[in-house]
Amino acid sequence: MLKYLLYILYVLIGVSLGVWLMPTLFQLLPFDLPLVLDNVLVHGLAGLLLFLLLFLWTVPKVESLIRRSEALILNRSLAEIVSATLGMIVGLLIAVLISLLINAIDIPLIGDIIPFILAVVLGYLGFQIGLKKFSEVLDFLPGNFSKSQEEEKRIPRKFLDTSAIIDGRIVDVAKTGFIEGELVIPQFVLDELQLIADATDPIKRDKGQRGLDMLNALQEQSDNVTIMPVDYDKLDVDHQLIEVAKAEQGAIITTDYNLNKVCQLHQIPVLNVNQLSDAIKVVVIQGDTFDLLISKTGKEENQGVGYLEDGTMVVVEEGRSLINKTVKVEVVSVLQTNSGRIVFARKVRRK
């Protein structure tokens, strides 16, 4: 529908320019045109053909620009849109006042060009200030309205990366209610999941299907999960996720180490599920006792190995004979390595 409206707009612009400019251009020709060709219909048709010949190729680009602008505007609250519109009106009024002063001086050429430039620049600046400084504008308003809007503004939207969805732990985290605000899945993330799920490689296909299952579970778990429509030219998920998070002043949820580092360079808040997992690991110290299922033999002689709920390896002295048994063990020492922690323990002797 939008494309057809643009075609109609281009036709109207071409005809209008033809009626306005073609008589002057025809007068510049070194010969006189027949009277049958020197009329409004011919002028309009000539302007239309010339305009379409020069600018018809811009229709897809203009359509893409309008759709991106529409998506950005629809993701803003009505109060933000009103604030941005008022800011643009103030900018245009300032441009008009300055233009009146310039016209009073009556400088040739400048008096015609400068007002147009001022209108564009100040109108744009007013719109951006009204949109980006919305929370500061609310500080001038009395009562609880300003407070409630400001508090709502402090909770950024969280944009989910493909890796965090496939990982699946975000579903369990969402169940706990620790994540505040809206969880957003941009359209390009959903498209990448679909692309992975349709891959010929069985491992990639399983990952993609798991990601789609986790996304369905997340939507069933919370009402604050939304799919954000975003137009894009190529599927460069990490770059586009950073651009969207910047534009929306939101945070990114991921398990991707490299994306985490890039976000830090762009000063974008990152919620890394792996860091959260490390932060809530069970902490054991020397002398602690707990029940442990010994599941396999260790590397050294007569060792048994079990695992805590968070995956931490526990090496039990003289545990080879206790495989597939749950015993009470006591922590002897804890070793921190590059790959994680290893707990050394021994079986608690009954008194």
Short mmCIF file of C-alpha atoms in Angstrom, two decimals:
data_model
loop_
_atom_site.label_atom_id
_atom_site.label_comp_id
_atom_site.label_asym_id
_atom_site.label_seq_id
_atom_site.Cartn_x
_atom_site.Cartn_y
_atom_site.Cartn_z
CA MET A 1 0.00 0.00 0.00
CA LEU A 2 2.80 2.41 0.92
CA LYS A 3 4.57 1.78 -2.40
CA TYR A 4 1.43 2.70 -4.39
CA LEU A 5 1.00 5.88 -2.35
CA LEU A 6 4.60 6.82 -3.17
CA TYR A 7 3.94 6.24 -6.87
CA ILE A 8 0.92 8.55 -6.67
CA LEU A 9 3.01 11.16 -4.82
CA TYR A 10 5.77 10.97 -7.45
CA VAL A 11 3.19 11.42 -10.22
CA LEU A 12 1.74 14.51 -8.53
CA ILE A 13 5.19 16.00 -7.95
CA GLY A 14 6.23 15.33 -11.57
CA VAL A 15 3.07 16.87 -13.02
CA SER A 16 3.30 19.91 -10.72
CA LEU A 17 6.94 20.54 -11.58
CA GLY A 18 6.12 20.14 -15.27
CA VAL A 19 3.31 22.72 -15.14
CA TRP A 20 5.56 25.09 -13.21
CA LEU A 21 8.93 24.69 -14.94
CA MET A 22 8.30 23.42 -18.46
CA PRO A 23 7.00 26.73 -19.92
CA THR A 24 10.25 28.41 -18.87
CA LEU A 25 12.37 25.55 -20.22
CA PHE A 26 10.50 25.54 -23.54
CA GLN A 27 11.21 29.25 -23.95
CA LEU A 28 14.95 28.48 -23.77
CA LEU A 29 14.75 26.23 -26.83
CA PRO A 30 16.31 27.69 -30.02
CA PHE A 31 13.07 27.10 -31.93
CA ASP A 32 9.38 27.72 -31.35
CA LEU A 33 7.19 24.78 -30.42
CA PRO A 34 3.87 24.22 -32.22
CA LEU A 35 0.92 25.63 -30.31
CA VAL A 36 -0.49 22.12 -29.93
CA LEU A 37 2.53 21.21 -27.76
CA ASP A 38 2.59 24.43 -25.75
CA ASN A 39 -0.21 23.76 -23.27
CA VAL A 40 -0.71 22.67 -19.66
CA LEU A 41 -1.32 18.98 -20.47
CA VAL A 42 1.90 18.64 -22.45
CA HIS A 43 3.85 20.57 -19.81
CA GLY A 44 2.53 18.28 -17.06
CA LEU A 45 3.20 15.10 -19.05
CA ALA A 46 6.75 16.20 -19.94
CA GLY A 47 7.49 17.05 -16.30
CA LEU A 48 6.09 13.70 -15.17
CA LEU A 49 8.20 11.71 -17.63
CA LEU A 50 11.35 13.66 -16.77
CA PHE A 51 10.81 13.36 -13.01
CA LEU A 52 10.11 9.61 -13.16
CA LEU A 53 13.12 9.08 -15.39
CA LEU A 54 15.38 10.83 -12.86
CA PHE A 55 13.90 9.71 -9.52
CA LEU A 56 11.79 6.54 -9.96
CA TRP A 57 14.73 4.41 -8.70
CA THR A 58 14.46 6.12 -5.28
CA VAL A 59 11.01 4.65 -4.50
CA PRO A 60 12.31 1.47 -2.69
CA LYS A 61 14.78 3.53 -0.66
CA VAL A 62 12.14 6.08 0.35
CA GLU A 63 9.75 3.24 1.26
CA SER A 64 12.42 1.58 3.44
CA LEU A 65 13.20 4.91 5.14
CA ILE A 66 9.51 5.55 5.89
CA ARG A 67 9.03 2.04 7.31
CA ARG A 68 12.07 2.39 9.59
CA SER A 69 10.81 5.77 10.77
CA GLU A 70 7.36 4.29 11.33
CA ALA A 71 8.80 1.46 13.43
CA LEU A 72 10.79 3.90 15.58
CA ILE A 73 7.77 6.16 16.12
CA LEU A 74 5.37 3.31 16.93
CA ASN A 75 7.77 2.03 19.60
CA ARG A 76 7.57 5.37 21.41
CA SER A 77 4.87 6.35 23.85
CA LEU A 78 2.25 8.93 22.92
CA ALA A 79 3.71 11.36 25.47
CA GLU A 80 7.15 11.12 23.82
CA ILE A 81 5.67 11.72 20.37
CA VAL A 82 3.77 14.79 21.62
CA SER A 83 6.93 16.10 23.29
CA ALA A 84 8.95 15.62 20.07
CA THR A 85 6.25 17.36 17.99
CA LEU A 86 6.15 20.33 20.35
CA GLY A 87 9.94 20.54 20.19
CA MET A 88 9.81 20.60 16.38
CA ILE A 89 7.15 23.35 16.44
CA VAL A 90 9.32 25.46 18.77
CA GLY A 91 12.30 24.95 16.46
CA LEU A 92 10.26 26.04 13.42
CA LEU A 93 8.99 29.13 15.26
CA ILE A 94 12.58 30.14 16.08
CA ALA A 95 13.49 29.61 12.42
CA VAL A 96 10.63 31.90 11.36
CA LEU A 97 11.74 34.67 13.73
CA ILE A 98 15.34 34.50 12.50
CA SER A 99 14.11 34.47 8.89
CA LEU A 100 12.12 37.66 9.49
CA LEU A 101 15.29 39.40 10.67
CA ILE A 102 17.22 38.16 7.63
CA ASN A 103 14.47 39.32 5.25
CA ALA A 104 14.50 42.76 6.90
CA ILE A 105 18.19 43.10 5.98
CA ASP A 106 17.25 42.23 2.37
CA ILE A 107 20.44 40.43 1.31
CA PRO A 108 20.08 38.96 -2.21
CA LEU A 109 20.05 35.13 -2.51
CA ILE A 110 20.83 34.63 1.22
CA GLY A 111 17.34 35.81 2.13
CA ASP A 112 15.88 32.96 0.05
CA ILE A 113 18.23 30.11 1.02
CA ILE A 114 18.95 30.69 4.72
CA PRO A 115 15.29 30.51 5.91
CA PHE A 116 14.88 27.08 4.30
CA ILE A 117 18.10 25.77 5.88
CA LEU A 118 17.10 27.18 9.29
CA ALA A 119 13.67 25.54 9.09
CA VAL A 120 15.19 22.12 8.36
CA VAL A 121 17.99 22.32 10.94
CA LEU A 122 16.04 23.90 13.83
CA GLY A 123 12.96 21.76 13.17
CA TYR A 124 15.11 18.61 13.33
CA LEU A 125 16.95 19.75 16.46
CA GLY A 126 13.66 20.62 18.16
CA PHE A 127 12.26 17.17 17.35
CA GLN A 128 15.36 15.37 18.67
CA ILE A 129 15.52 17.46 21.85
CA GLY A 130 11.84 16.87 22.56
CA LEU A 131 12.29 13.12 22.03
CA LYS A 132 15.65 12.49 23.72
CA LYS A 133 15.19 14.91 26.64
CA PHE A 134 11.64 13.77 27.38
CA SER A 135 12.41 12.70 30.97
CA GLU A 136 14.00 16.09 31.71
CA VAL A 137 10.95 17.89 30.30
CA LEU A 138 8.81 15.92 32.74
CA ASP A 139 10.81 17.36 35.64
CA PHE A 140 9.06 20.69 34.98
CA LEU A 141 5.63 19.10 35.43
CA PRO A 142 4.09 19.07 38.92
CA GLY A 143 2.69 16.11 40.84
CA ASN A 144 3.07 12.36 40.62
CA PHE A 145 2.68 12.25 36.84
CA SER A 146 6.26 13.33 36.36
CA LYS A 147 7.50 10.84 38.97
CA SER A 148 5.64 7.87 37.56
CA GLN A 149 6.77 8.61 34.01
CA GLU A 150 10.36 9.06 35.14
CA GLU A 151 10.33 5.77 37.04
CA GLU A 152 8.92 4.00 34.02
CA LYS A 153 11.62 5.56 31.86
CA ARG A 154 14.35 4.18 34.12
CA ILE A 155 13.51 0.57 33.21
CA PRO A 156 15.18 -0.01 29.82
CA ARG A 157 13.84 -2.49 27.32
CA LYS A 158 15.85 -5.71 27.12
CA PHE A 159 16.73 -6.97 23.64
CA LEU A 160 17.34 -10.71 23.39
CA ASP A 161 20.23 -12.04 21.32
CA THR A 162 19.97 -15.31 19.37
CA SER A 163 22.55 -17.00 21.63
CA ALA A 164 20.59 -16.18 24.80
CA ILE A 165 17.37 -17.63 23.33
CA ILE A 166 19.06 -20.86 22.18
CA ASP A 167 20.83 -21.16 25.57
CA GLY A 168 17.39 -21.36 27.23
CA ARG A 169 18.36 -20.34 30.77
CA ILE A 170 16.68 -16.97 30.22
CA VAL A 171 13.33 -18.78 30.46
CA ASP A 172 14.12 -19.94 34.01
CA VAL A 173 15.45 -16.49 34.93
CA ALA A 174 12.23 -14.88 33.63
CA LYS A 175 10.18 -17.26 35.79
CA THR A 176 11.85 -15.91 38.92
CA GLY A 177 10.72 -12.34 38.15
CA PHE A 178 14.23 -10.89 38.48
CA ILE A 179 14.05 -9.31 35.01
CA GLU A 180 12.07 -6.07 35.03
CA GLY A 181 10.65 -4.30 32.01
CA GLU A 182 9.90 -5.51 28.51
CA LEU A 183 11.73 -8.35 26.77
CA VAL A 184 12.01 -7.57 23.05
CA ILE A 185 12.91 -9.94 20.21
CA PRO A 186 13.72 -7.90 17.07
CA GLN A 187 12.47 -9.36 13.79
CA PHE A 188 16.01 -10.04 12.51
CA VAL A 189 16.74 -12.23 15.57
CA LEU A 190 13.59 -14.25 14.90
CA ASP A 191 14.57 -14.57 11.23
CA GLU A 192 18.05 -15.81 12.17
CA LEU A 193 16.50 -18.44 14.47
CA GLN A 194 14.26 -19.57 11.61
CA LEU A 195 17.30 -19.70 9.28
CA ILE A 196 19.24 -21.84 11.76
CA ALA A 197 16.22 -24.13 12.28
CA ASP A 198 16.03 -24.69 8.50
CA ALA A 199 19.77 -25.45 8.14
CA THR A 200 20.94 -28.69 6.51
CA ASP A 201 23.48 -29.29 9.29
CA PRO A 202 21.64 -31.40 11.92
CA ILE A 203 23.50 -29.76 14.84
CA LYS A 204 22.61 -26.23 13.70
CA ARG A 205 19.05 -27.33 12.92
CA ASP A 206 18.62 -28.74 16.45
CA LYS A 207 19.94 -25.49 17.93
CA GLY A 208 17.50 -23.42 15.86
CA GLN A 209 14.54 -25.60 16.77
CA ARG A 210 15.54 -25.44 20.44
CA GLY A 211 15.71 -21.64 20.17
CA LEU A 212 12.18 -21.47 18.70
CA ASP A 213 10.92 -23.77 21.48
CA MET A 214 12.58 -21.59 24.13
CA LEU A 215 11.04 -18.49 22.56
CA ASN A 216 7.57 -20.05 22.69
CA ALA A 217 8.14 -21.02 26.33
CA LEU A 218 9.28 -17.48 27.11
CA GLN A 219 6.15 -15.97 25.50
CA GLU A 220 3.94 -18.36 27.47
CA GLN A 221 5.78 -17.52 30.68
CA SER A 222 5.58 -13.70 30.46
CA ASP A 223 3.20 -11.10 29.01
CA ASN A 224 6.10 -8.64 28.59
CA VAL A 225 7.66 -10.48 25.62
CA THR A 226 7.13 -8.76 22.24
CA ILE A 227 8.35 -9.20 18.67
CA MET A 228 9.67 -5.89 17.32
CA PRO A 229 9.20 -5.35 13.55
CA VAL A 230 12.43 -3.99 12.08
CA ASP A 231 13.27 -3.54 8.40
CA TYR A 232 16.78 -4.56 7.40
CA ASP A 233 18.79 -5.04 4.21
CA LYS A 234 21.06 -7.92 5.29
CA LEU A 235 21.05 -10.33 8.22
CA ASP A 236 23.87 -8.82 10.32
CA VAL A 237 22.29 -9.58 13.69
CA ASP A 238 24.96 -8.33 16.11
CA HIS A 239 25.43 -4.97 14.33
CA GLN A 240 21.69 -4.37 14.02
CA LEU A 241 21.06 -5.41 17.63
CA ILE A 242 23.57 -2.79 18.78
CA GLU A 243 21.97 -0.13 16.55
CA VAL A 244 18.46 -0.91 17.86
CA ALA A 245 19.62 -0.95 21.50
CA LYS A 246 21.33 2.42 20.96
CA ALA A 247 18.25 3.96 19.36
CA GLU A 248 15.94 2.62 22.08
CA GLN A 249 18.42 3.27 24.93
CA GLY A 250 17.90 -0.34 25.99
CA ALA A 251 20.01 -3.27 27.21
CA ILE A 252 21.06 -6.50 25.47
CA ILE A 253 20.70 -10.00 26.95
CA THR A 254 23.26 -12.40 25.48
CA THR A 255 25.68 -15.28 26.14
CA ASP A 256 28.01 -14.21 23.30
CA TYR A 257 31.39 -13.13 24.72
CA ASN A 258 32.36 -11.07 21.65
CA LEU A 259 29.02 -9.27 21.50
CA ASN A 260 29.41 -8.52 25.21
CA LYS A 261 32.77 -6.80 24.55
CA VAL A 262 31.43 -4.80 21.57
CA CYS A 263 28.47 -3.59 23.64
CA GLN A 264 30.85 -2.38 26.34
CA LEU A 265 32.75 -0.36 23.72
CA HIS A 266 29.44 1.25 22.65
CA GLN A 267 28.50 1.79 26.33
CA ILE A 268 25.35 -0.35 25.96
CA PRO A 269 24.19 -2.16 29.13
CA VAL A 270 24.66 -5.94 28.79
CA LEU A 271 22.99 -8.69 30.81
CA ASN A 272 25.20 -11.75 30.24
CA VAL A 273 23.50 -15.00 31.27
CA ASN A 274 26.90 -16.68 31.76
CA GLN A 275 28.00 -13.97 34.20
CA LEU A 276 24.71 -14.36 36.06
CA SER A 277 25.28 -18.11 36.26
CA ASP A 278 28.79 -17.57 37.65
CA ALA A 279 27.47 -15.08 40.20
CA ILE A 280 24.90 -17.50 41.67
CA LYS A 281 27.07 -20.62 41.76
CA VAL A 282 26.96 -22.55 44.99
CA VAL A 283 29.83 -21.32 47.18
CA VAL A 284 31.59 -24.01 49.17
CA ILE A 285 34.56 -23.50 51.44
CA GLN A 286 36.88 -25.77 53.37
CA GLY A 287 35.04 -27.72 56.05
CA ASP A 288 31.57 -27.60 54.38
CA THR A 289 29.70 -30.91 54.17
CA PHE A 290 27.00 -31.93 51.69
CA ASP A 291 25.52 -34.98 49.97
CA LEU A 292 27.07 -35.86 46.61
CA LEU A 293 26.33 -38.47 43.93
CA ILE A 294 29.66 -39.91 42.76
CA SER A 295 29.15 -40.60 39.06
CA LYS A 296 32.54 -41.64 37.63
CA THR A 297 36.18 -42.36 38.36
CA GLY A 298 38.81 -39.62 38.60
CA LYS A 299 42.15 -39.23 36.82
CA GLU A 300 44.21 -40.24 39.83
CA GLU A 301 44.14 -43.64 41.46
CA ASN A 302 41.18 -44.39 43.73
CA GLN A 303 39.46 -41.04 43.01
CA GLY A 304 35.75 -40.57 42.42
CA VAL A 305 34.12 -37.60 40.72
CA GLY A 306 30.72 -35.96 41.24
CA TYR A 307 29.15 -32.63 40.32
CA LEU A 308 27.31 -29.89 42.18
CA GLU A 309 24.00 -28.59 40.82
CA ASP A 310 25.79 -25.74 39.02
CA GLY A 311 28.19 -28.16 37.28
CA THR A 312 31.21 -27.64 39.56
CA MET A 313 33.41 -30.76 39.61
CA VAL A 314 34.00 -32.41 42.99
CA VAL A 315 36.94 -34.84 43.28
CA VAL A 316 36.52 -37.28 46.18
CA GLU A 317 39.47 -39.09 47.74
CA GLU A 318 39.06 -42.87 47.89
CA GLY A 319 35.80 -42.52 45.99
CA ARG A 320 36.33 -45.10 43.23
CA SER A 321 34.45 -47.74 45.20
CA LEU A 322 31.53 -45.36 45.80
CA ILE A 323 30.51 -44.81 42.16
CA ASN A 324 26.71 -44.46 41.65
CA LYS A 325 26.27 -43.91 45.41
CA THR A 326 25.22 -40.74 47.24
CA VAL A 327 27.50 -40.06 50.20
CA LYS A 328 28.15 -37.19 52.58
CA VAL A 329 31.47 -35.53 51.79
CA GLU A 330 33.56 -32.80 53.43
CA VAL A 331 35.41 -30.10 51.46
CA VAL A 332 39.18 -30.34 51.85
CA SER A 333 40.19 -27.55 49.44
CA VAL A 334 38.96 -25.50 46.46
CA LEU A 335 41.10 -24.92 43.37
CA GLN A 336 40.30 -22.04 40.99
CA THR A 337 41.41 -22.70 37.38
CA ASN A 338 40.93 -20.93 34.04
CA SER A 339 38.14 -23.34 33.16
CA GLY A 340 36.37 -23.00 36.53
CA ARG A 341 36.51 -24.29 40.10
CA ILE A 342 37.44 -27.79 41.24
CA VAL A 343 36.44 -28.91 44.73
CA PHE A 344 38.49 -31.60 46.50
CA ALA A 345 36.63 -33.54 49.18
CA ARG A 346 36.65 -36.75 51.20
CA LYS A 347 33.96 -38.99 52.57
CA VAL A 348 32.70 -38.06 56.05
CA ARG A 349 33.48 -40.88 58.44
CA ARG A 350 30.66 -41.90 60.71
CA LYS A 351 31.46 -41.67 64.39
#
